[in-house]
Amino acid sequence: FKINQTEQLAGKAARTERAMERLEVIEEPREAWQLRLVFGEAPRSGAVVARLTSVALQRGDFSLGPIDLAIGAGERIALVGSNGSGKTTLLQILLGRLAPTSGEAYLGPSVVVGELEQGRLQLSDTETLLEAFMHATEMKVPEARTLLAKFGIGASEVNRPTGSLSPGERTRAVLALLMARGTNCLVLDEPTNHLDLAAIEQLEIALESFAGTVLLVTHDRALLSNVRLTRSIELKHGKVVADRIFSAS
């Protein structure tokens, strides 16, 4: 009996010691899941992405140009200027969506444009977000749900009509669309509107790793400072008043 009692006490002591050892192990806090945004890339475009030759546009009281401009593959350009200076109009001409009143506008045939505004239009307001996203990307349900979830869009949002989404949810959905589809020319017009700080930081990282051409319009000074640029084109009253090339650093 004494032997059994001794063995029981020894076993109890061992179990107590193991329990104390487990208590002493401090678990590292789990890192919160983070978005890893990487834009899909299409094959490289030709050497000249777009070219404007003596381009001018007259719309009511607003006039643009004349502008002579060439954009090469891989350039990372910020279009800057105050509201109403002509930045969006210039973008639409560069992308072939707006015909100039005079002059010639050329867009390279192998240029695959990816842009926030175009993405917003591609997501039909009458369908659910999941349906619209699947139609735009040709993804199956599991892949579409997984990608949207990475952008913080869960089950309760994907089954709602796209038109009922908040501006932030819609912007995240369009970023997911740009991620899913290949592009060699990113056109970002005020991309940080409605994004939280974490998403903005990941957007900056994604832009850094993107090897194609970037056309960026933003009033976000922090974004302009954090994104690597090779060129800045400033517009004022429809005229290009400065075209700066930045040296590599």
Tab-separated table of C-alpha atoms in Angstrom, residues 127-131 154-162:
chain	number	residue	atom	x	y	z
A	127	GLU	CA	-26.462	42.337	-59.685
A	128	THR	CA	-25.173	41.209	-56.334
A	129	LEU	CA	-21.515	42.006	-55.782
A	130	LEU	CA	-20.616	38.321	-56.073
A	131	GLU	CA	-22.469	37.958	-59.391
A	154	GLY	CA	-17.564	39.176	-46.205
A	155	ALA	CA	-20.615	37.007	-46.801
A	156	SER	CA	-23.083	39.688	-45.736
A	157	GLU	CA	-21.733	42.105	-48.368
A	158	VAL	CA	-21.160	39.817	-51.362
A	159	ASN	CA	-24.848	38.925	-51.604
A	160	ARG	CA	-26.024	42.538	-51.566
A	161	PRO	CA	-26.732	44.509	-54.770
A	162	THR	CA	-23.539	46.277	-55.815
